[in-house]
JSON list of C-alpha atoms in Angstrom, two decimals:
[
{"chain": "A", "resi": 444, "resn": "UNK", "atom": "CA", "xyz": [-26.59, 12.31, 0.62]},
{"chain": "A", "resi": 445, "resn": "UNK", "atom": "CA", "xyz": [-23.40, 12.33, -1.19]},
{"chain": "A", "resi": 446, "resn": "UNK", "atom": "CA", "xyz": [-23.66, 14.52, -4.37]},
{"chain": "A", "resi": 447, "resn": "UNK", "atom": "CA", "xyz": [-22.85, 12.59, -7.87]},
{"chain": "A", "resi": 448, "resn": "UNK", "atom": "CA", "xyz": [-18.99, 14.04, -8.95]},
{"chain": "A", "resi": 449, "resn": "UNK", "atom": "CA", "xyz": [-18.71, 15.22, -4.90]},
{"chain": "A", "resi": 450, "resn": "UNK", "atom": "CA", "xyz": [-15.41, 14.14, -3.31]},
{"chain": "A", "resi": 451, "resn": "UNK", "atom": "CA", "xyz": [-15.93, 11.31, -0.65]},
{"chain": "A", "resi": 452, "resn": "UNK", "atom": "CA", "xyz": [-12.88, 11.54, 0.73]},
{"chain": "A", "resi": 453, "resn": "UNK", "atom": "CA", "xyz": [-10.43, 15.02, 0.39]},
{"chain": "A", "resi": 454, "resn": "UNK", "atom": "CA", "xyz": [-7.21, 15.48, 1.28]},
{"chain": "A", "resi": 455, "resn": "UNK", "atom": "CA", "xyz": [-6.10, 19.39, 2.69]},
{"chain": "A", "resi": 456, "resn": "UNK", "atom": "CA", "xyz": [-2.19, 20.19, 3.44]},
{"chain": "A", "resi": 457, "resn": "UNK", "atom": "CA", "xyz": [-1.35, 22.75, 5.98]},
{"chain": "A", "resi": 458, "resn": "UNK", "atom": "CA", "xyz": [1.78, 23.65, 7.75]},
{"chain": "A", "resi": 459, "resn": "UNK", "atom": "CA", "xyz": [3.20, 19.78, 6.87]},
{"chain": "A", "resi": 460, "resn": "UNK", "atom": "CA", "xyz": [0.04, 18.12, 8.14]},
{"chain": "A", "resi": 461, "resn": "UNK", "atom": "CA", "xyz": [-2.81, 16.27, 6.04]},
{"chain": "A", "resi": 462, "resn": "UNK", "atom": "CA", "xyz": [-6.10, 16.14, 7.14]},
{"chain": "A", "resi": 463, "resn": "UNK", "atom": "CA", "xyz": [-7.88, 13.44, 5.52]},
{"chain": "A", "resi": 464, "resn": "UNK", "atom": "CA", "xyz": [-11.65, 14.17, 5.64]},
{"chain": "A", "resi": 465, "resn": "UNK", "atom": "CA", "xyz": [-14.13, 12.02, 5.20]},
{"chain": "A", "resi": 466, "resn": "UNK", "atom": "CA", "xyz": [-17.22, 13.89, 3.60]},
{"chain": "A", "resi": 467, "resn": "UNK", "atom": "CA", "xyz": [-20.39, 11.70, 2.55]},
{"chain": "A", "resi": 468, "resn": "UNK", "atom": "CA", "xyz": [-22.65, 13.02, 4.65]},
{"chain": "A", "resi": 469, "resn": "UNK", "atom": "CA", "xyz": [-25.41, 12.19, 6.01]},
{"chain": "A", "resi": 470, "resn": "UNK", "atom": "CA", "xyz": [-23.09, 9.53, 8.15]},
{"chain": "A", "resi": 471, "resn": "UNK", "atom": "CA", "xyz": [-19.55, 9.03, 6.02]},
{"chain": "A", "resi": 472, "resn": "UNK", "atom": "CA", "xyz": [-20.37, 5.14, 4.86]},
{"chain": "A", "resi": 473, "resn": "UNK", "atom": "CA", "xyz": [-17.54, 3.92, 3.23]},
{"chain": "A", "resi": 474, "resn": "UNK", "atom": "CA", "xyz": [-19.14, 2.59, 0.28]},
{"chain": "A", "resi": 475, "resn": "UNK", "atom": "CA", "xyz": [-17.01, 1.12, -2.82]},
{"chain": "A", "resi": 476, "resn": "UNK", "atom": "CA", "xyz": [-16.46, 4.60, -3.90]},
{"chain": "A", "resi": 477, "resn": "UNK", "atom": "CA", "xyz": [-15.60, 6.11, -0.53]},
{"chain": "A", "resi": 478, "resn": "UNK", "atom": "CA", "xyz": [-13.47, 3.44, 0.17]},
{"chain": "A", "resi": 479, "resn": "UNK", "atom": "CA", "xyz": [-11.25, 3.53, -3.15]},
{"chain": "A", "resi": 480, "resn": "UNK", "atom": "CA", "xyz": [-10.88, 7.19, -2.72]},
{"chain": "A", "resi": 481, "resn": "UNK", "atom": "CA", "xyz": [-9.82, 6.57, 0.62]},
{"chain": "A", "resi": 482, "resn": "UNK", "atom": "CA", "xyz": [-7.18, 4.63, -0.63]},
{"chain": "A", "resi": 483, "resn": "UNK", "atom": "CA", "xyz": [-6.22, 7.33, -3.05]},
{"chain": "A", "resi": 484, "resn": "UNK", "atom": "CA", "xyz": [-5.88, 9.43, -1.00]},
{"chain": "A", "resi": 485, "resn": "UNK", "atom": "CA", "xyz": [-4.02, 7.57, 1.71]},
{"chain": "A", "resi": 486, "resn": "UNK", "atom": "CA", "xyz": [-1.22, 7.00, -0.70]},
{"chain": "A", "resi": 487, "resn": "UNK", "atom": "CA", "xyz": [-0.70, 10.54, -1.23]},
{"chain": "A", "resi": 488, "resn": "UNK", "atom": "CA", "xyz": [-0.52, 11.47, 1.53]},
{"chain": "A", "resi": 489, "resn": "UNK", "atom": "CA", "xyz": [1.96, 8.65, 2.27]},
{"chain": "A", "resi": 490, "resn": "UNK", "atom": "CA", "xyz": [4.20, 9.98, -0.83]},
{"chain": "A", "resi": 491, "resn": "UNK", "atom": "CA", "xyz": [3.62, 13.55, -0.63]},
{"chain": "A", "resi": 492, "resn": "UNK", "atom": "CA", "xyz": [7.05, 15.06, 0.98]},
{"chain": "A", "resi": 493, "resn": "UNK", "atom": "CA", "xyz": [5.48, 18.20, 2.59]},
{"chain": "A", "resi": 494, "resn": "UNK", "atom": "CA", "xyz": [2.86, 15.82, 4.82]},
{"chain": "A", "resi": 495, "resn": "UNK", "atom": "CA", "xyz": [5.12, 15.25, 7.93]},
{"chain": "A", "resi": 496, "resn": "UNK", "atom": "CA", "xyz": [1.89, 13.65, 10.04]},
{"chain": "A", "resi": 497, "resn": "UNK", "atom": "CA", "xyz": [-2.11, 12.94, 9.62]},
{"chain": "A", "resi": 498, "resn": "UNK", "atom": "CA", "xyz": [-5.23, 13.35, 11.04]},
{"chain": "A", "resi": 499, "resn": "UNK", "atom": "CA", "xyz": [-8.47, 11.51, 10.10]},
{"chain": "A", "resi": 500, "resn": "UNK", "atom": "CA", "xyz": [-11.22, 13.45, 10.73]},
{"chain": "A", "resi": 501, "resn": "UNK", "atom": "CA", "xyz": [-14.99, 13.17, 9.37]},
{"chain": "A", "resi": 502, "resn": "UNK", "atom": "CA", "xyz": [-16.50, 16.84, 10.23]},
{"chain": "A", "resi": 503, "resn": "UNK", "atom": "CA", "xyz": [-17.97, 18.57, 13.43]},
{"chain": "A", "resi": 504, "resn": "UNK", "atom": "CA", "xyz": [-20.25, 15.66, 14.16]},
{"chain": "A", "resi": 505, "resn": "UNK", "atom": "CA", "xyz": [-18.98, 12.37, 13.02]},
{"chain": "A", "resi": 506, "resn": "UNK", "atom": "CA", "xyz": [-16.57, 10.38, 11.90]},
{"chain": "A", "resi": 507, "resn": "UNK", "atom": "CA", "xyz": [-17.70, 6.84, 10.32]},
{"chain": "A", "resi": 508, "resn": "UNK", "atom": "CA", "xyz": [-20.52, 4.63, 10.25]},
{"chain": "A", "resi": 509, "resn": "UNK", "atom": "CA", "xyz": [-18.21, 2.48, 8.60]},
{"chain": "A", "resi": 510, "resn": "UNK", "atom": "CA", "xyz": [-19.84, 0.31, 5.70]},
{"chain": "A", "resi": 511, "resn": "UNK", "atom": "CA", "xyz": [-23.04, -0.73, 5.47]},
{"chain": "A", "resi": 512, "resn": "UNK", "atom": "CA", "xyz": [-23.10, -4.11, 6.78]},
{"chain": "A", "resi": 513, "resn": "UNK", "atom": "CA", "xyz": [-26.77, -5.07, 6.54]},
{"chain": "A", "resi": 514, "resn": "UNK", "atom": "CA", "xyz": [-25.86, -5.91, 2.76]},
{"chain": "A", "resi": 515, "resn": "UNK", "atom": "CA", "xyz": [-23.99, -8.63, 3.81]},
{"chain": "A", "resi": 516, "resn": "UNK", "atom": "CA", "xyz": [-26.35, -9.87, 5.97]},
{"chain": "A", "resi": 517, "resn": "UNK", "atom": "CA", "xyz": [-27.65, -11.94, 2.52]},
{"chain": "A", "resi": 518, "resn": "UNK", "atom": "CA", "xyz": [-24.60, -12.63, 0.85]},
{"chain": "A", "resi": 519, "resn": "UNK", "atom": "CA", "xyz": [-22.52, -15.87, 0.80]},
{"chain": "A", "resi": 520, "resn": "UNK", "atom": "CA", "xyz": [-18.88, -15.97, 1.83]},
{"chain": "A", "resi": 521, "resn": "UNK", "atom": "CA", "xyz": [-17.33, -16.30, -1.43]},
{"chain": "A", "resi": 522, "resn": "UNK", "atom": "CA", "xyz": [-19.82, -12.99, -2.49]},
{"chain": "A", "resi": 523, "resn": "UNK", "atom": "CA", "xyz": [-18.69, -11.08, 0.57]},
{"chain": "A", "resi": 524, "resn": "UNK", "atom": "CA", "xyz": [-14.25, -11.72, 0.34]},
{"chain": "A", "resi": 525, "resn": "UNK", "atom": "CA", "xyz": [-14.02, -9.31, -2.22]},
{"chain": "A", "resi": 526, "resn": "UNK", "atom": "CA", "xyz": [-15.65, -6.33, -0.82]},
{"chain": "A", "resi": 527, "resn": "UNK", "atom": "CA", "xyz": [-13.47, -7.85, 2.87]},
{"chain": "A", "resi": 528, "resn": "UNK", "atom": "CA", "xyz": [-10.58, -7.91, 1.01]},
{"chain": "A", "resi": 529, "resn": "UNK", "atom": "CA", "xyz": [-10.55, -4.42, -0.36]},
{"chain": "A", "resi": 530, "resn": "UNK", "atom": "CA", "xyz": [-11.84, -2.73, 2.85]},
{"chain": "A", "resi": 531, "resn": "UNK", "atom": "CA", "xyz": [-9.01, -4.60, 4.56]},
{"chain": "A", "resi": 532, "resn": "UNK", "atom": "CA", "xyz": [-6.23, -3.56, 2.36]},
{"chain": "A", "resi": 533, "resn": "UNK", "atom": "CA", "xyz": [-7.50, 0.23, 2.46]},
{"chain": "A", "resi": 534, "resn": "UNK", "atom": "CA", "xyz": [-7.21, 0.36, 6.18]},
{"chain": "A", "resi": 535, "resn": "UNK", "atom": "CA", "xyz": [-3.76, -1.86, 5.74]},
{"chain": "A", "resi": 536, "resn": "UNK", "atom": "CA", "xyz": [-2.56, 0.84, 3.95]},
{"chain": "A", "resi": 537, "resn": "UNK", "atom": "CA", "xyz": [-3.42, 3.85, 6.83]},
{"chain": "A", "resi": 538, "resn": "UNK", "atom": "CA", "xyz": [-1.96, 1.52, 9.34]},
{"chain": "A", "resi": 539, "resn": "UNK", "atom": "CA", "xyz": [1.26, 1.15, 7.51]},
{"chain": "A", "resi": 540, "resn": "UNK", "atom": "CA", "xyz": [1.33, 4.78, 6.91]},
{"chain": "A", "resi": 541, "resn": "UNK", "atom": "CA", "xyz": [5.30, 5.94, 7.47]},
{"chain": "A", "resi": 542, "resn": "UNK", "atom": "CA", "xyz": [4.08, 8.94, 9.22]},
{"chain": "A", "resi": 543, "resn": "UNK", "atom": "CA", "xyz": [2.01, 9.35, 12.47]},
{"chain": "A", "resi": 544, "resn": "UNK", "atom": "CA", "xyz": [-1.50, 9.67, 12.26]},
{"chain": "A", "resi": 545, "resn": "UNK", "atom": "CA", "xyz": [-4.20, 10.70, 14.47]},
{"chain": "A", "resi": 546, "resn": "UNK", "atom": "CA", "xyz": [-7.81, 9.88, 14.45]},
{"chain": "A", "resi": 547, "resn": "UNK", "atom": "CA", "xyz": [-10.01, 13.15, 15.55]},
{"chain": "A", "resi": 548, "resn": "UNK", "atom": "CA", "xyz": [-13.46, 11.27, 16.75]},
{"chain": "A", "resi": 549, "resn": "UNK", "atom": "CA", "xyz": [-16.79, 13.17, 17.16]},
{"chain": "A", "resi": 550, "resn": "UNK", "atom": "CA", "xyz": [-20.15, 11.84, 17.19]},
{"chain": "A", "resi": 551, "resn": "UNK", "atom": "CA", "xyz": [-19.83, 8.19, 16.47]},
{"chain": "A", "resi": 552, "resn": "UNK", "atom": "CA", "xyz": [-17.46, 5.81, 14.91]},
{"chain": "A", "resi": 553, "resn": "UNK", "atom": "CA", "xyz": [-18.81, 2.40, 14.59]},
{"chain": "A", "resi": 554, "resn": "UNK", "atom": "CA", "xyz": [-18.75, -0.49, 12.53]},
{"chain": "A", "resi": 555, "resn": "UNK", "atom": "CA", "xyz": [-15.74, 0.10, 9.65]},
{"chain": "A", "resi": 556, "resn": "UNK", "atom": "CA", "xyz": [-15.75, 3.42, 11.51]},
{"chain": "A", "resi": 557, "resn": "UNK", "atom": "CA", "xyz": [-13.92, 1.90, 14.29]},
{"chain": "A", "resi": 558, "resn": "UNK", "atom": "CA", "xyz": [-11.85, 0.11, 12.94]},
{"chain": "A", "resi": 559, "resn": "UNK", "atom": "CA", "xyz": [-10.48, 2.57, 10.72]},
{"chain": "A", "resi": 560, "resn": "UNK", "atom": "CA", "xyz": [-9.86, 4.88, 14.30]},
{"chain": "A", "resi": 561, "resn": "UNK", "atom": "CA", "xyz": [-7.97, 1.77, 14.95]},
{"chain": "A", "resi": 562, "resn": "UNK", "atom": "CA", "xyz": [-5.28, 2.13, 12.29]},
{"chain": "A", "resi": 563, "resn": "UNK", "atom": "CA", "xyz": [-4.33, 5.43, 13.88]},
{"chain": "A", "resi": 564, "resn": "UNK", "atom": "CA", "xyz": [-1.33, 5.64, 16.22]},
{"chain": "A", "resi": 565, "resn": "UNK", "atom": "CA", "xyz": [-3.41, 8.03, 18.83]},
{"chain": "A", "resi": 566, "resn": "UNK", "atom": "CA", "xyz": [-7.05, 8.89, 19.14]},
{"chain": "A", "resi": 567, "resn": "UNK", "atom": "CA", "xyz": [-8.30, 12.39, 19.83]},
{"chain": "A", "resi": 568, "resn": "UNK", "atom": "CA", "xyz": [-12.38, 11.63, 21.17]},
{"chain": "A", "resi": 569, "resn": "UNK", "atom": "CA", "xyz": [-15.10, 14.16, 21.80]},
{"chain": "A", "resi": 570, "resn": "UNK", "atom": "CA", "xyz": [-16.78, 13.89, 25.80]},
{"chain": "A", "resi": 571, "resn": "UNK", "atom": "CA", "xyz": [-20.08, 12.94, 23.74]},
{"chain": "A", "resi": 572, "resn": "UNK", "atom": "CA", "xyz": [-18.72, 10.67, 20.92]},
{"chain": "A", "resi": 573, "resn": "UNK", "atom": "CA", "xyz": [-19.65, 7.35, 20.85]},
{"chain": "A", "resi": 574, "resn": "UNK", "atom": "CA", "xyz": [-17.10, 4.32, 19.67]},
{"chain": "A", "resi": 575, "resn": "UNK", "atom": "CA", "xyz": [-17.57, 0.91, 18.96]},
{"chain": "A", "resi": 576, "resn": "UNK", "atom": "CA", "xyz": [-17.91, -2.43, 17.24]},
{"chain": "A", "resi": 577, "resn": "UNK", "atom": "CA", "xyz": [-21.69, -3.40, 16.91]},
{"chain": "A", "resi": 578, "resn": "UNK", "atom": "CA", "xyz": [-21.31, -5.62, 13.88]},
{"chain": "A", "resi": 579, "resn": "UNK", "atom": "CA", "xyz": [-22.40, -8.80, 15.82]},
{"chain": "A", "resi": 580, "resn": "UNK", "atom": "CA", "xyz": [-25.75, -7.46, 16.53]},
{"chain": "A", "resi": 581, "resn": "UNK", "atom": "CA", "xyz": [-26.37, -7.22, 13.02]},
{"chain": "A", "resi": 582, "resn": "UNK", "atom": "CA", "xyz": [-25.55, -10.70, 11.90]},
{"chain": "A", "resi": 583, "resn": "UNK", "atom": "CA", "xyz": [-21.98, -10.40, 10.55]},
{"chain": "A", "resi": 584, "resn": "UNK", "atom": "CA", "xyz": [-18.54, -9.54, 11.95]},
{"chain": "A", "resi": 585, "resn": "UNK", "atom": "CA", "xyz": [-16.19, -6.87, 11.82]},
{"chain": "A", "resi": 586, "resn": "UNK", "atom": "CA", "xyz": [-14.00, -7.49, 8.64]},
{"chain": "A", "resi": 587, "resn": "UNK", "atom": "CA", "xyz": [-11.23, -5.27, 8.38]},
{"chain": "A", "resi": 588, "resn": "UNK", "atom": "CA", "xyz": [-8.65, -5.86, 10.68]},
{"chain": "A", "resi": 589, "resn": "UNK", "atom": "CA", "xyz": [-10.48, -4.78, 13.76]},
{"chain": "A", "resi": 590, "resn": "UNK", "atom": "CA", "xyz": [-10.88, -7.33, 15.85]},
{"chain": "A", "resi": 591, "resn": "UNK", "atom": "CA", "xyz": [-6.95, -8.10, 15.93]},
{"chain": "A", "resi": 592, "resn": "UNK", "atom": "CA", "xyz": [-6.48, -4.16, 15.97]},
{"chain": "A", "resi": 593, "resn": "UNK", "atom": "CA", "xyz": [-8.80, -3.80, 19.14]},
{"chain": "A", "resi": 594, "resn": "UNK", "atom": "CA", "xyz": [-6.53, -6.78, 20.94]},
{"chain": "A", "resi": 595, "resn": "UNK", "atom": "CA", "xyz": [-3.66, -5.42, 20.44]},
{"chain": "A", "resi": 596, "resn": "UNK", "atom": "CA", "xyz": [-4.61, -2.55, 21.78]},
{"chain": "A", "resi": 597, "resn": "UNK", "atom": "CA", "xyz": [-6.91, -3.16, 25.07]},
{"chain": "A", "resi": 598, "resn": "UNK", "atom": "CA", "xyz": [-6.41, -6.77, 25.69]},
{"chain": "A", "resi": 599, "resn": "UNK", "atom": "CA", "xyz": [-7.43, -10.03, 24.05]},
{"chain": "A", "resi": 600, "resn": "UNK", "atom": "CA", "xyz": [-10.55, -10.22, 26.65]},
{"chain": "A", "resi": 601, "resn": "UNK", "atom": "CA", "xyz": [-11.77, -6.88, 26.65]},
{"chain": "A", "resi": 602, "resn": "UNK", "atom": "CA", "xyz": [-11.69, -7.21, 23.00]},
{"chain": "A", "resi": 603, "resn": "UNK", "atom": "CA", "xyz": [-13.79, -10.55, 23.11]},
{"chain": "A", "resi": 604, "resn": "UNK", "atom": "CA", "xyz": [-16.57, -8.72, 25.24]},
{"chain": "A", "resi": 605, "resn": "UNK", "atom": "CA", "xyz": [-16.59, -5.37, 23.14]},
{"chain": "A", "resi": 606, "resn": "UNK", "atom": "CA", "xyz": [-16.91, -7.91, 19.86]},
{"chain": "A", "resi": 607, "resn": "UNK", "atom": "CA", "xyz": [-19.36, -10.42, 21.31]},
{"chain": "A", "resi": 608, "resn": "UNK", "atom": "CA", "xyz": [-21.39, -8.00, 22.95]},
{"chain": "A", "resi": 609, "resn": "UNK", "atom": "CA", "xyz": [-21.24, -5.44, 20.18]},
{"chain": "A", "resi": 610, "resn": "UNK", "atom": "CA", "xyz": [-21.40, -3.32, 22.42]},
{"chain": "A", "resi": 611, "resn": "UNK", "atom": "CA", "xyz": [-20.77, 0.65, 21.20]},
{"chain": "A", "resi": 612, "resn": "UNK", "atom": "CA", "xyz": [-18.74, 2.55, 24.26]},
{"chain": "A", "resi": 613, "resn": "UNK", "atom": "CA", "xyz": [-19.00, 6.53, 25.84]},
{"chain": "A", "resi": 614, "resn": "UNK", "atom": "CA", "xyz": [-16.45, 8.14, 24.89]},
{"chain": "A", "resi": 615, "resn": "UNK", "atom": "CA", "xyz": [-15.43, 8.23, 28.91]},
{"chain": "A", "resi": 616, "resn": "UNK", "atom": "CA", "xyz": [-15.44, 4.17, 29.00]},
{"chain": "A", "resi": 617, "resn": "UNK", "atom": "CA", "xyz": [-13.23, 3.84, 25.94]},
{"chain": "A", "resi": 618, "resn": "UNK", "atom": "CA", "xyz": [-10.33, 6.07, 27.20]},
{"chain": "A", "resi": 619, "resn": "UNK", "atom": "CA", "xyz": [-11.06, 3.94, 30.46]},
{"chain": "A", "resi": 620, "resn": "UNK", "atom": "CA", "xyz": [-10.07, 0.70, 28.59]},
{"chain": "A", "resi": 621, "resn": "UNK", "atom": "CA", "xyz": [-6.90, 2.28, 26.44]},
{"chain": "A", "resi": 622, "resn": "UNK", "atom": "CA", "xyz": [-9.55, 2.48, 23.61]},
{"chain": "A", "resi": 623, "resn": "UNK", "atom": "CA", "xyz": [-8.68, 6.19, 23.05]},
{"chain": "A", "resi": 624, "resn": "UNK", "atom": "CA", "xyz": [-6.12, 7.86, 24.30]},
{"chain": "A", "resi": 625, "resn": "UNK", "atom": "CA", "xyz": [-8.00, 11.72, 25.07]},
{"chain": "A", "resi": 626, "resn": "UNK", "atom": "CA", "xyz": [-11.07, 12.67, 25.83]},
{"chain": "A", "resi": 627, "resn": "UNK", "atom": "CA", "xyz": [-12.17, 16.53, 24.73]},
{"chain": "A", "resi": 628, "resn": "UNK", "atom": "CA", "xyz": [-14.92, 18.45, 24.53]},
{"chain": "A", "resi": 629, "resn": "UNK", "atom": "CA", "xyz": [-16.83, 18.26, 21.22]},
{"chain": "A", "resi": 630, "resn": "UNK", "atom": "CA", "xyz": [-15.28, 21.61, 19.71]},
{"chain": "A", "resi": 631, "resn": "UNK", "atom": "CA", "xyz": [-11.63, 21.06, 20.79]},
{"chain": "A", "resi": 632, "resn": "UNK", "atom": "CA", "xyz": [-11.37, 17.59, 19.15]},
{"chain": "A", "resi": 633, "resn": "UNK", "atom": "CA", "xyz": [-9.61, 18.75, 15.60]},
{"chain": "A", "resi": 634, "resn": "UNK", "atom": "CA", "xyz": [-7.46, 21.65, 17.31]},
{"chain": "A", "resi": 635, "resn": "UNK", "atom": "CA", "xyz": [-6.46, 18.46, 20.04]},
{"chain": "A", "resi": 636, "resn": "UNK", "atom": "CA", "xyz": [-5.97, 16.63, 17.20]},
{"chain": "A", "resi": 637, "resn": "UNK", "atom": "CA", "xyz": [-3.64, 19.22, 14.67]},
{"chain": "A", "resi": 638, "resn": "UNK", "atom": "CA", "xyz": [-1.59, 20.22, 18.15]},
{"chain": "A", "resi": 639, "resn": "UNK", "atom": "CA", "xyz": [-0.79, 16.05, 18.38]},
{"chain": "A", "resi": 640, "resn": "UNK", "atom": "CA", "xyz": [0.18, 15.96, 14.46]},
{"chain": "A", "resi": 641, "resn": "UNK", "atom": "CA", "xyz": [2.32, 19.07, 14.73]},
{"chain": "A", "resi": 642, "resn": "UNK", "atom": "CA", "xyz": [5.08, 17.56, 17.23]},
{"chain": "A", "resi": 643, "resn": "UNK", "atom": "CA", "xyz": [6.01, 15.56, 14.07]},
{"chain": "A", "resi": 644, "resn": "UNK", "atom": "CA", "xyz": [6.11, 18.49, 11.35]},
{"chain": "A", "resi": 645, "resn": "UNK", "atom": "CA", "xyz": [9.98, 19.17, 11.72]},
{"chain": "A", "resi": 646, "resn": "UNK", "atom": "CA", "xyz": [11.29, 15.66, 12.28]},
{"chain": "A", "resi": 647, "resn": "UNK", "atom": "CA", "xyz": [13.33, 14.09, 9.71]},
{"chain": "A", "resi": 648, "resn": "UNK", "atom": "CA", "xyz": [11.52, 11.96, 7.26]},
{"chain": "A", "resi": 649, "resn": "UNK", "atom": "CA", "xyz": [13.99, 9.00, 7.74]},
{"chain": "A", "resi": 650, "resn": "UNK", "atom": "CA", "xyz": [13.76, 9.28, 11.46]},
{"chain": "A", "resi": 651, "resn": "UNK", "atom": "CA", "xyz": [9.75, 9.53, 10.69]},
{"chain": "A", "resi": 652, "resn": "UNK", "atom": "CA", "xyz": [10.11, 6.44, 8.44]},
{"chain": "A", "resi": 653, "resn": "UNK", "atom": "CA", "xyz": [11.99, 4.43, 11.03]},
{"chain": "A", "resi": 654, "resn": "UNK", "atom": "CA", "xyz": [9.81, 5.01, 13.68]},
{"chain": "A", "resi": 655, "resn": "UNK", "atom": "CA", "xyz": [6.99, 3.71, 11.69]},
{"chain": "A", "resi": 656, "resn": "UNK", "atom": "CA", "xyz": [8.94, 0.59, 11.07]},
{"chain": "A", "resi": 657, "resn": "UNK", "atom": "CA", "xyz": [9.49, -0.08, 15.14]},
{"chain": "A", "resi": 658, "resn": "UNK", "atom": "CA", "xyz": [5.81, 0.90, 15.57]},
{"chain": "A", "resi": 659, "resn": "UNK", "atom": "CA", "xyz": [4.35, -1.35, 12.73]},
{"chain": "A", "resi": 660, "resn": "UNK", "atom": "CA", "xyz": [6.89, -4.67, 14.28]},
{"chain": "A", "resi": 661, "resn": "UNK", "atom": "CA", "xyz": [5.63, -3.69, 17.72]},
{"chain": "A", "resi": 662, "resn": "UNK", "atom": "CA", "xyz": [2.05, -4.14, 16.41]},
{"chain": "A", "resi": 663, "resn": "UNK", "atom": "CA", "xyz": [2.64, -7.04, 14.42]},
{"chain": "A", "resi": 664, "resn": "UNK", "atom": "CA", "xyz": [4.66, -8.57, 17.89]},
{"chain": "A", "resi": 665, "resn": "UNK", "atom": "CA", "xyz": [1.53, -7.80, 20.29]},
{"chain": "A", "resi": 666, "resn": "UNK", "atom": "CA", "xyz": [2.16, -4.70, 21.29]},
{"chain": "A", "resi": 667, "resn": "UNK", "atom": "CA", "xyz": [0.03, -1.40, 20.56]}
]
């Protein structure tokens, strides 16, 4: 359990990358305060000049449970659009991030977890991870930006069965549908992940910053 005054969400700078880590153990749930750090911290690391690239990365054995949707399993839809609405601008905000980011995925990101993988522009998966959208079994349905995220990226109908189904995918199925894009072993998964961001360290920030414009229009056009 998260300690009272313990950081939910840090940000460390090394060699021009930021590694935004999600720490609220025992499964990083983005609760109201781990989701407006996450915003924090997202925005410096989208100002700060000496973070060229990012990786999201939640510790040796997970990444995200997400939130925790079974309290909305009781609320009305006017009580529930806040709570959307912020979660949806947070991970907004990491998708429009004007440098590339990676997602570094071990043991399970699901639910909000998911969805926040799919803000990053590559996904870095351990062989024994576990990825997906199971909102649906639960009663409710993903609510922040995922479902338009995952069709963009694998397909309108592969999208509609992962959604409807809930179903949550090996980590050998997902890069099989475009889901992620590499599949490592457990213990690789961060140095996969830090070799990715570190193409981008020496780039020009304006060249950075226009390639994030072309990537976000792509996305916004269909593309991934």
């Amino acid at each position: 359990m998260l300690l009272s005054g313990s950081p939910a969400v840090t940000l460390a700078v090394h060699q021009g990358i930021g590694t935004i880590r999600l720490d609220a153990p025992p499964l990083n749930v983005l609760d109201d305060r781990g989701r407006d750090e996450l915003r924090r911290v997202v925005e410096q690391a989208a100002e700060r000049p000496d973070v060229k690239a990012v990786i999201l990365y939640g510790g040796r054995n997970k990444f995200s449970a997400g939130v925790e949707v079974r309290q909305f399993a009781t609320l009305t839809y006017s009580e529930m659009l806040p709570y959307a609405l912020r979660i949806q601008e947070t991970f907004t905000a990491v998708a429009e991030m004007p440098k590339p980011v990676v997602a570094a995925i071990t043991g399970f990101a699901v639910g909000g977890g998911c969805e926040l993988a799919l803000t990053a522009d590559h996904r870095v998966c351990a062989a024994n991870a576990r990825i997906g959208l199971p909102e649906t079994t639960l009663g409710v349905i993903p609510g922040a930006g995922g479902t338009q995220r995952l069709s963009r990226l694998i397909g309108v109908s592969p999208a509609k069965e992962m959604i409807y189904t809930g179903a949550v995918l090996s980590a050998s199925r997902a890069k099989e549908i475009g889901l992620v894009d590499v599949v490592v072993p457990a213990g690789e998964v961060l140095a996969t992940a830090t070799t990715w961001a570190a193409r981008f360290t020496g780039h020009d920030r304006h060249a950075r910053g226009d390639a994030s414009r072309i990537r976000l229009r792509a996305r916004e056009e269909g593309g991934n």
